[in-house]
């Protein structure tokens, strides 16, 4: 049996749920297909910069999330070779515009908040997309259980291995030769760290952490990949020992962040990105199909903009579709199809260069920050540290706008 849906969103991650909620705020329904049997909350937390909070405010959930995540008032870079601070920026987030507002967002809290704002039945779990076909102006979405959905609009928010991105002609994201180990630690009686984003740079490694709240610290460790990846992949204990052995000169309380992390809270993942020239040449949208989030622009985590840009995508995409579908009750099928196509083209045009800049800058920053040559290390620690810190804030100053163009 073939069910017909106006808008089908593949993937109940950050981009998918933000798009669905944006559409809901505009009075437009959608169906979100999630291959898992529940929300995917792996990854622990991510940095939410100013641009992310603007997007969260646009869908009306910013204030409730602020109450659950402490504000960070500084960014500090420290060398693990010398143990000295190489750069520091103080941030004022008290102004009306909340310039440079930074928090560490727990992924689970964000996804649950987004999902709880949606009408019951919007998310359909255990619904894996296996293939996509065309049928006149509709897309036939084949699911693993044998069912078929007809969609007037198909949006791929299904991550780095996106079936929708593949249908649009995108290649699989490329491995950048680096990997990341991530973790989260909980302090029963509270931690003593300042509300800052701390980054540590060593020979070929980068380590950082920040508090999510008074008791939770989220951390990451990136390194140049080798055969050790396979040895560590299924062994959190080996991951822990590997990180501890690479930290260099750091304070004891910082080292304790890793030491106190439970083995269940270690995740190892290779870092992948979509080469920026593919963003310029590729089909972000085609007819009534488009991609958003990691399905569109997977990037390295060196700017902390992956989740933030997914939130931006959701706002811009909902706005473009909202404008296209305004007063669609009186439209004929052909007119509706053309307006959808034009709306998705506007979305692609608005997001193409932003995605290109984020991917390119993140790759460049990661290359410099994780350098292990003497010349680049000297430049990074003595010359470029303030520039790199400023780049984080520059990319975070973006404003995706409101849900309604009016």
CSV table of N, CA, C and O in Angstrom, one decimal, residues 131-241:
chain,number,residue,atom,x,y,z
A,131,UNK,N,15.6,2.7,-0.9
A,131,UNK,CA,15.7,3.2,-2.3
A,131,UNK,C,14.7,4.3,-2.5
A,131,UNK,O,13.7,4.5,-1.8
A,132,UNK,N,14.9,5.1,-3.6
A,132,UNK,CA,14.1,6.2,-4.0
A,132,UNK,C,13.8,6.2,-5.5
A,132,UNK,O,14.8,5.9,-6.3
A,133,UNK,N,12.6,6.3,-5.9
A,133,UNK,CA,12.2,6.3,-7.3
A,133,UNK,C,11.4,7.6,-7.6
A,133,UNK,O,10.8,8.2,-6.7
A,134,UNK,N,11.3,7.9,-8.9
A,134,UNK,CA,10.5,9.0,-9.4
A,134,UNK,C,9.2,8.4,-9.9
A,134,UNK,O,9.1,7.4,-10.5
A,135,UNK,N,8.1,9.2,-9.7
A,135,UNK,CA,6.8,8.9,-10.2
A,135,UNK,C,6.1,10.2,-10.5
A,135,UNK,O,5.4,10.8,-9.6
A,136,UNK,N,6.2,10.6,-11.7
A,136,UNK,CA,5.7,11.9,-12.1
A,136,UNK,C,6.3,13.0,-11.2
A,136,UNK,O,7.5,13.1,-11.1
A,137,UNK,N,5.4,13.8,-10.6
A,137,UNK,CA,5.9,14.8,-9.7
A,137,UNK,C,6.2,14.3,-8.3
A,137,UNK,O,6.6,15.1,-7.4
A,138,UNK,N,6.0,13.1,-8.0
A,138,UNK,CA,6.2,12.5,-6.7
A,138,UNK,C,7.5,11.7,-6.6
A,138,UNK,O,8.0,11.3,-7.6
A,139,UNK,N,7.9,11.5,-5.4
A,139,UNK,CA,9.1,10.6,-5.1
A,139,UNK,C,8.5,9.4,-4.4
A,139,UNK,O,7.7,9.5,-3.4
A,140,UNK,N,8.9,8.2,-4.8
A,140,UNK,CA,8.5,7.0,-4.1
A,140,UNK,C,9.6,6.6,-3.2
A,140,UNK,O,10.8,6.3,-3.6
A,141,UNK,N,9.3,6.5,-1.9
A,141,UNK,CA,10.3,6.2,-0.9
A,141,UNK,C,10.1,4.8,-0.4
A,141,UNK,O,9.1,4.5,0.3
A,142,UNK,N,11.0,3.9,-0.7
A,142,UNK,CA,10.9,2.5,-0.4
A,142,UNK,C,11.6,2.3,1.0
A,142,UNK,O,12.7,2.6,1.2
A,143,UNK,N,10.8,1.7,1.9
A,143,UNK,CA,11.4,1.4,3.2
A,143,UNK,C,11.7,-0.1,3.4
A,143,UNK,O,11.3,-0.9,2.6
A,144,UNK,N,12.6,-0.4,4.4
A,144,UNK,CA,13.1,-1.7,4.6
A,144,UNK,C,12.0,-2.7,4.9
A,144,UNK,O,12.1,-3.9,4.7
A,145,UNK,N,10.8,-2.2,5.5
A,145,UNK,CA,9.7,-3.2,5.8
A,145,UNK,C,8.8,-3.5,4.6
A,145,UNK,O,7.8,-4.1,4.8
A,146,UNK,N,9.2,-2.9,3.5
A,146,UNK,CA,8.4,-3.2,2.3
A,146,UNK,C,7.4,-2.1,1.9
A,146,UNK,O,6.8,-2.2,0.8
A,147,UNK,N,7.2,-1.2,2.8
A,147,UNK,CA,6.2,-0.2,2.6
A,147,UNK,C,6.8,0.9,1.6
A,147,UNK,O,8.0,1.0,1.5
A,148,UNK,N,5.9,1.6,1.0
A,148,UNK,CA,6.3,2.7,0.1
A,148,UNK,C,5.5,4.0,0.4
A,148,UNK,O,4.3,3.9,0.6
A,149,UNK,N,6.2,5.1,0.5
A,149,UNK,CA,5.6,6.4,0.7
A,149,UNK,C,5.7,7.2,-0.6
A,149,UNK,O,6.8,7.2,-1.2
A,150,UNK,N,4.7,7.9,-0.9
A,150,UNK,CA,4.7,8.9,-2.0
A,150,UNK,C,4.9,10.3,-1.3
A,150,UNK,O,4.2,10.7,-0.4
A,151,UNK,N,5.9,11.0,-1.8
A,151,UNK,CA,6.2,12.3,-1.2
A,151,UNK,C,6.2,13.4,-2.2
A,151,UNK,O,6.8,13.3,-3.3
A,152,UNK,N,5.5,14.5,-1.9
A,152,UNK,CA,5.6,15.7,-2.7
A,152,UNK,C,6.9,16.4,-2.6
A,152,UNK,O,7.4,17.1,-3.5
A,153,UNK,N,7.5,16.4,-1.4
A,153,UNK,CA,8.8,16.9,-1.1
A,153,UNK,C,9.6,15.9,-0.3
A,153,UNK,O,9.1,15.3,0.7
A,154,UNK,N,10.8,15.6,-0.7
A,154,UNK,CA,11.7,14.7,0.0
A,154,UNK,C,13.0,15.4,0.5
A,154,UNK,O,13.7,16.0,-0.3
A,155,UNK,N,13.2,15.4,1.8
A,155,UNK,CA,14.3,16.1,2.4
A,155,UNK,C,15.3,15.1,3.1
A,155,UNK,O,14.8,14.4,4.0
A,156,UNK,N,16.5,15.0,2.7
A,156,UNK,CA,17.5,14.1,3.2
A,156,UNK,C,18.2,14.7,4.4
A,156,UNK,O,19.1,15.6,4.2
A,157,UNK,N,18.0,14.3,5.6
A,157,UNK,CA,18.7,14.7,6.8
A,157,UNK,C,19.3,13.5,7.4
A,157,UNK,O,19.3,13.3,8.7
A,158,UNK,N,19.7,12.5,6.6
A,158,UNK,CA,20.1,11.2,7.1
A,158,UNK,C,21.6,11.0,7.2
A,158,UNK,O,22.1,9.8,7.0
A,159,UNK,N,22.3,12.0,7.5
A,159,UNK,CA,23.7,11.9,8.0
A,159,UNK,C,24.7,11.6,6.8
A,159,UNK,O,24.4,11.7,5.7
A,160,UNK,N,25.9,11.3,7.3
A,160,UNK,CA,27.0,11.2,6.3
A,160,UNK,C,26.9,10.0,5.3
A,160,UNK,O,27.4,10.1,4.2
A,161,UNK,N,26.1,9.0,5.6
A,161,UNK,CA,25.8,7.9,4.7
A,161,UNK,C,24.4,8.1,4.1
A,161,UNK,O,23.7,7.1,3.9
A,162,UNK,N,24.1,9.3,3.7
A,162,UNK,CA,22.7,9.6,3.3
A,162,UNK,C,22.3,8.9,2.0
A,162,UNK,O,23.0,9.0,1.0
A,163,UNK,N,21.2,8.3,2.0
A,163,UNK,CA,20.6,7.7,0.8
A,163,UNK,C,20.1,8.7,-0.1
A,163,UNK,O,20.1,8.6,-1.4
A,164,UNK,N,19.6,9.9,0.4
A,164,UNK,CA,19.1,10.9,-0.4
A,164,UNK,C,20.2,11.7,-1.1
A,164,UNK,O,20.1,12.0,-2.3
A,165,UNK,N,21.3,11.9,-0.4
A,165,UNK,CA,22.5,12.5,-1.0
A,165,UNK,C,23.0,11.7,-2.1
A,165,UNK,O,23.4,12.2,-3.2
A,166,UNK,N,23.0,10.4,-1.9
A,166,UNK,CA,23.5,9.5,-3.0
A,166,UNK,C,22.6,9.6,-4.2
A,166,UNK,O,23.0,9.6,-5.4
A,167,UNK,N,21.2,9.7,-4.0
A,167,UNK,CA,20.3,9.8,-5.1
A,167,UNK,C,20.6,11.1,-5.9
A,167,UNK,O,20.4,11.2,-7.1
A,168,UNK,N,21.0,12.2,-5.1
A,168,UNK,CA,21.2,13.5,-5.8
A,168,UNK,C,22.6,13.5,-6.5
A,168,UNK,O,22.9,14.4,-7.2
A,169,UNK,N,23.4,12.4,-6.3
A,169,UNK,CA,24.6,12.3,-7.0
A,169,UNK,C,25.9,12.6,-6.2
A,169,UNK,O,27.0,12.6,-6.8
A,170,UNK,N,25.7,12.9,-4.9
A,170,UNK,CA,26.9,13.2,-4.1
A,170,UNK,C,27.6,11.9,-3.8
A,170,UNK,O,27.0,10.8,-3.6
A,171,UNK,N,29.0,12.0,-3.7
A,171,UNK,CA,29.8,10.8,-3.4
A,171,UNK,C,29.8,10.7,-1.8
A,171,UNK,O,29.4,11.6,-1.1
A,172,UNK,N,30.3,9.5,-1.4
A,172,UNK,CA,30.4,9.4,0.1
A,172,UNK,C,31.5,10.4,0.6
A,172,UNK,O,32.5,10.7,-0.1
A,173,UNK,N,31.3,10.9,1.8
A,173,UNK,CA,32.3,11.9,2.3
A,173,UNK,C,33.7,11.3,2.4
A,173,UNK,O,33.8,10.0,2.6
A,174,UNK,N,34.7,12.1,2.3
A,174,UNK,CA,36.1,11.6,2.2
A,174,UNK,C,36.7,11.6,3.6
A,174,UNK,O,36.4,12.5,4.4
A,175,UNK,N,37.5,10.6,3.9
A,175,UNK,CA,38.2,10.5,5.2
A,175,UNK,C,39.4,11.5,5.1
A,175,UNK,O,40.1,11.6,4.1
A,176,UNK,N,39.6,12.3,6.2
A,176,UNK,CA,40.6,13.3,6.2
A,176,UNK,C,41.9,12.9,6.8
A,176,UNK,O,42.9,13.7,7.0
A,177,UNK,N,42.0,11.6,7.2
A,177,UNK,CA,43.3,11.1,7.8
A,177,UNK,C,43.4,11.4,9.3
A,177,UNK,O,44.4,11.2,9.9
A,178,UNK,N,42.3,11.8,9.9
A,178,UNK,CA,42.3,12.1,11.4
A,178,UNK,C,41.1,11.4,12.0
A,178,UNK,O,40.1,11.1,11.3
A,179,UNK,N,41.1,11.2,13.3
A,179,UNK,CA,40.0,10.6,14.0
A,179,UNK,C,39.8,11.3,15.3
A,179,UNK,O,40.6,12.1,15.7
A,180,UNK,N,38.6,11.1,15.9
A,180,UNK,CA,38.3,11.8,17.1
A,180,UNK,C,37.8,10.8,18.2
A,180,UNK,O,37.1,9.8,17.8
A,181,UNK,N,38.2,11.0,19.4
A,181,UNK,CA,37.7,10.2,20.5
A,181,UNK,C,36.9,11.3,21.4
A,181,UNK,O,37.5,12.3,21.7
A,182,UNK,N,35.7,10.9,21.7
A,182,UNK,CA,34.9,11.9,22.4
A,182,UNK,C,34.4,11.2,23.7
A,182,UNK,O,34.3,10.0,23.8
A,183,UNK,N,34.1,12.1,24.7
A,183,UNK,CA,33.6,11.5,25.9
A,183,UNK,C,32.9,12.6,26.8
A,183,UNK,O,32.9,13.8,26.4
A,184,UNK,N,32.3,12.1,27.8
A,184,UNK,CA,31.5,12.9,28.7
A,184,UNK,C,31.7,12.4,30.1
A,184,UNK,O,31.7,11.2,30.4
A,185,UNK,N,31.9,13.3,31.1
A,185,UNK,CA,32.2,12.9,32.5
A,185,UNK,C,31.2,13.6,33.4
A,185,UNK,O,31.0,14.8,33.2
A,186,UNK,N,30.7,12.9,34.4
A,186,UNK,CA,29.7,13.5,35.3
A,186,UNK,C,30.4,13.6,36.7
A,186,UNK,O,30.9,12.6,37.2
A,187,UNK,N,30.3,14.7,37.3
A,187,UNK,CA,30.9,14.9,38.7
A,187,UNK,C,29.7,15.0,39.7
A,187,UNK,O,28.9,15.9,39.6
A,188,UNK,N,29.6,14.0,40.5
A,188,UNK,CA,28.4,13.9,41.5
A,188,UNK,C,28.3,15.2,42.3
A,188,UNK,O,27.2,15.6,42.6
A,189,UNK,N,29.4,15.7,42.7
A,189,UNK,CA,29.4,16.9,43.7
A,189,UNK,C,29.8,18.2,43.0
A,189,UNK,O,30.1,19.2,43.6
A,190,UNK,N,29.7,18.1,41.6
A,190,UNK,CA,30.1,19.3,40.9
A,190,UNK,C,31.5,19.4,40.5
A,190,UNK,O,32.4,18.9,41.3
A,191,UNK,N,31.8,20.1,39.4
A,191,UNK,CA,33.2,20.3,39.0
A,191,UNK,C,33.6,21.8,39.4
A,191,UNK,O,32.8,22.6,39.8
A,192,UNK,N,34.9,22.1,39.3
A,192,UNK,CA,35.4,23.4,39.7
A,192,UNK,C,35.9,24.2,38.5
A,192,UNK,O,36.6,25.2,38.7
A,193,UNK,N,35.6,23.8,37.3
A,193,UNK,CA,36.1,24.5,36.1
A,193,UNK,C,35.4,25.8,35.8
A,193,UNK,O,34.2,25.9,36.1
A,194,UNK,N,36.1,26.8,35.4
A,194,UNK,CA,35.5,28.0,34.9
A,194,UNK,C,34.6,27.8,33.7
A,194,UNK,O,34.8,26.8,33.0
A,195,UNK,N,33.6,28.7,33.5
A,195,UNK,CA,32.8,28.5,32.3
A,195,UNK,C,33.5,29.0,31.1
A,195,UNK,O,33.2,30.1,30.6
A,196,UNK,N,34.4,28.2,30.6
A,196,UNK,CA,35.2,28.5,29.4
A,196,UNK,C,35.3,27.3,28.5
A,196,UNK,O,35.1,26.2,28.9
A,197,UNK,N,35.6,27.6,27.2
A,197,UNK,CA,36.0,26.5,26.3
A,197,UNK,C,37.5,26.4,26.3
A,197,UNK,O,38.2,27.3,25.8
A,198,UNK,N,38.0,25.3,26.8
A,198,UNK,CA,39.4,25.1,26.9
A,198,UNK,C,39.9,24.2,25.7
A,198,UNK,O,39.4,23.1,25.5
A,199,UNK,N,41.0,24.7,25.0
A,199,UNK,CA,41.6,23.9,23.9
A,199,UNK,C,43.1,23.7,24.2
A,199,UNK,O,43.7,24.7,24.6
A,200,UNK,N,43.6,22.5,24.0
A,200,UNK,CA,45.0,22.2,24.2
A,200,UNK,C,45.5,21.6,22.9
A,200,UNK,O,44.9,20.8,22.2
A,201,UNK,N,46.7,22.1,22.5
A,201,UNK,CA,47.3,21.7,21.2
A,201,UNK,C,48.7,21.1,21.5
A,201,UNK,O,49.5,21.7,22.2
A,202,UNK,N,49.0,20.0,20.9
A,202,UNK,CA,50.3,19.3,21.0
A,202,UNK,C,50.8,18.9,19.7
A,202,UNK,O,50.5,19.5,18.6
A,203,UNK,N,51.7,17.9,19.7
A,203,UNK,CA,52.3,17.5,18.5
A,203,UNK,C,51.4,16.5,17.8
A,203,UNK,O,51.3,15.3,18.1
A,204,UNK,N,50.6,17.0,16.8
A,204,UNK,CA,49.7,16.1,16.0
A,204,UNK,C,48.4,15.8,16.7
A,204,UNK,O,47.7,14.9,16.2
A,205,UNK,N,48.1,16.4,17.8
A,205,UNK,CA,46.9,16.1,18.6
A,205,UNK,C,46.2,17.4,19.0
A,205,UNK,O,46.9,18.5,19.1
A,206,UNK,N,44.9,17.4,19.2
A,206,UNK,CA,44.2,18.5,19.7
A,206,UNK,C,43.2,18.0,20.7
A,206,UNK,O,42.5,17.0,20.5
A,207,UNK,N,43.1,18.6,21.9
A,207,UNK,CA,42.2,18.2,23.0
A,207,UNK,C,41.5,19.4,23.5
A,207,UNK,O,42.0,20.5,23.6
A,208,UNK,N,40.2,19.2,23.8
A,208,UNK,CA,39.4,20.3,24.4
A,208,UNK,C,38.3,19.8,25.2
A,208,UNK,O,37.9,18.7,25.1
A,209,UNK,N,37.8,20.7,26.1
A,209,UNK,CA,36.7,20.3,26.9
A,209,UNK,C,35.9,21.6,27.3
A,209,UNK,O,36.5,22.7,27.3
A,210,UNK,N,34.7,21.4,27.7
A,210,UNK,CA,33.9,22.6,28.2
A,210,UNK,C,32.8,22.0,29.1
A,210,UNK,O,32.3,20.9,28.9
A,211,UNK,N,32.4,22.8,30.1
A,211,UNK,CA,31.2,22.3,30.9
A,211,UNK,C,29.9,22.5,30.2
A,211,UNK,O,29.7,23.5,29.6
A,212,UNK,N,29.0,21.5,30.4
A,212,UNK,CA,27.7,21.7,29.9
A,212,UNK,C,26.8,22.3,31.0
A,212,UNK,O,25.9,23.1,30.7
A,213,UNK,N,27.0,21.9,32.2
A,213,UNK,CA,26.3,22.5,33.4
A,213,UNK,C,27.3,22.4,34.6
A,213,UNK,O,28.5,22.1,34.4
A,214,UNK,N,26.8,22.5,35.8
A,214,UNK,CA,27.6,22.5,37.0
A,214,UNK,C,28.2,21.1,37.3
A,214,UNK,O,29.2,21.0,38.1
A,215,UNK,N,27.7,20.0,36.7
A,215,UNK,CA,28.2,18.7,37.0
A,215,UNK,C,28.7,17.9,35.8
A,215,UNK,O,29.2,16.8,36.0
A,216,UNK,N,28.5,18.4,34.6
A,216,UNK,CA,28.9,17.6,33.4
A,216,UNK,C,29.9,18.3,32.5
A,216,UNK,O,29.8,19.5,32.3
A,217,UNK,N,30.9,17.6,32.1
A,217,UNK,CA,32.0,18.1,31.2
A,217,UNK,C,32.0,17.2,30.0
A,217,UNK,O,32.0,16.0,30.0
A,218,UNK,N,32.0,17.9,28.8
A,218,UNK,CA,32.1,17.2,27.6
A,218,UNK,C,33.5,17.4,27.0
A,218,UNK,O,34.0,18.6,27.1
A,219,UNK,N,34.1,16.4,26.4
A,219,UNK,CA,35.5,16.6,25.9
A,219,UNK,C,35.7,15.9,24.6
A,219,UNK,O,34.9,15.0,24.2
A,220,UNK,N,36.7,16.3,23.8
A,220,UNK,CA,37.1,15.7,22.6
A,220,UNK,C,38.6,15.6,22.5
A,220,UNK,O,39.4,16.3,23.1
A,221,UNK,N,39.1,14.6,21.6
A,221,UNK,CA,40.5,14.5,21.4
A,221,UNK,C,40.6,14.0,20.0
A,221,UNK,O,40.1,13.0,19.6
A,222,UNK,N,41.3,14.8,19.1
A,222,UNK,CA,41.5,14.5,17.7
A,222,UNK,C,43.0,14.2,17.5
A,222,UNK,O,43.9,14.8,18.1
A,223,UNK,N,43.2,13.3,16.5
A,223,UNK,CA,44.6,12.8,16.3
A,223,UNK,C,44.7,12.3,14.9
A,223,UNK,O,43.7,11.9,14.3
A,224,UNK,N,46.0,12.2,14.4
A,224,UNK,CA,46.2,11.7,13.1
A,224,UNK,C,46.1,10.1,13.2
A,224,UNK,O,46.6,9.5,14.0
A,225,UNK,N,45.3,9.6,12.3
A,225,UNK,CA,44.9,8.2,12.3
A,225,UNK,C,46.1,7.3,11.9
A,225,UNK,O,46.9,7.7,11.1
A,226,UNK,N,46.1,6.1,12.5
A,226,UNK,CA,47.0,5.1,12.1
A,226,UNK,C,46.4,3.7,12.3
A,226,UNK,O,45.2,3.6,12.5
A,227,UNK,N,47.2,2.7,12.3
A,227,UNK,CA,46.7,1.3,12.5
A,227,UNK,C,46.2,1.1,13.9
A,227,UNK,O,45.4,0.2,14.2
A,228,UNK,N,46.5,2.1,14.8
A,228,UNK,CA,46.0,1.9,16.2
A,228,UNK,C,44.5,2.1,16.3
A,228,UNK,O,43.9,1.6,17.2
A,229,UNK,N,43.9,2.7,15.3
A,229,UNK,CA,42.5,2.9,15.2
A,229,UNK,C,41.7,1.6,15.4
A,229,UNK,O,40.8,1.4,16.1
A,230,UNK,N,42.2,0.6,14.6
A,230,UNK,CA,41.5,-0.7,14.6
A,230,UNK,C,41.7,-1.4,15.9
A,230,UNK,O,40.8,-2.1,16.4
A,231,UNK,N,42.9,-1.2,16.5
A,231,UNK,CA,43.1,-1.8,17.9
A,231,UNK,C,42.2,-1.2,18.9
A,231,UNK,O,41.7,-1.9,19.8
A,232,UNK,N,41.9,0.1,18.8
A,232,UNK,CA,41.1,0.8,19.8
A,232,UNK,C,39.6,0.7,19.6
A,232,UNK,O,38.8,1.0,20.5
A,233,UNK,N,39.2,0.4,18.4
A,233,UNK,CA,37.8,0.6,17.9
A,233,UNK,C,36.8,0.0,18.9
A,233,UNK,O,35.8,0.6,19.2
A,234,UNK,N,37.1,-1.2,19.4
A,234,UNK,CA,36.1,-1.9,20.2
A,234,UNK,C,36.7,-2.0,21.7
A,234,UNK,O,36.2,-2.8,22.4
A,235,UNK,N,37.6,-1.1,22.0
A,235,UNK,CA,38.2,-1.2,23.3
A,235,UNK,C,38.3,0.2,24.0
A,235,UNK,O,39.3,0.9,23.8
A,236,UNK,N,37.2,0.6,24.7
A,236,UNK,CA,37.3,1.9,25.4
A,236,UNK,C,38.5,2.1,26.3
A,236,UNK,O,39.0,3.2,26.5
A,237,UNK,N,38.9,1.0,26.9
A,237,UNK,CA,40.1,1.0,27.8
A,237,UNK,C,41.3,1.5,27.1
A,237,UNK,O,42.1,2.3,27.5
A,238,UNK,N,41.5,0.9,25.8
A,238,UNK,CA,42.7,1.3,25.0
A,238,UNK,C,42.5,2.8,24.6
A,238,UNK,O,43.5,3.5,24.5
A,239,UNK,N,41.3,3.2,24.3
A,239,UNK,CA,41.1,4.6,23.9
A,239,UNK,C,41.5,5.5,25.1
A,239,UNK,O,42.2,6.5,24.9
A,240,UNK,N,41.1,5.1,26.3
A,240,UNK,CA,41.4,6.0,27.4
A,240,UNK,C,42.9,6.1,27.6
A,240,UNK,O,43.5,7.1,27.9
A,241,UNK,N,43.6,4.9,27.6
A,241,UNK,CA,45.0,4.9,27.8
A,241,UNK,C,45.8,5.7,26.7
A,241,UNK,O,46.8,6.4,26.9
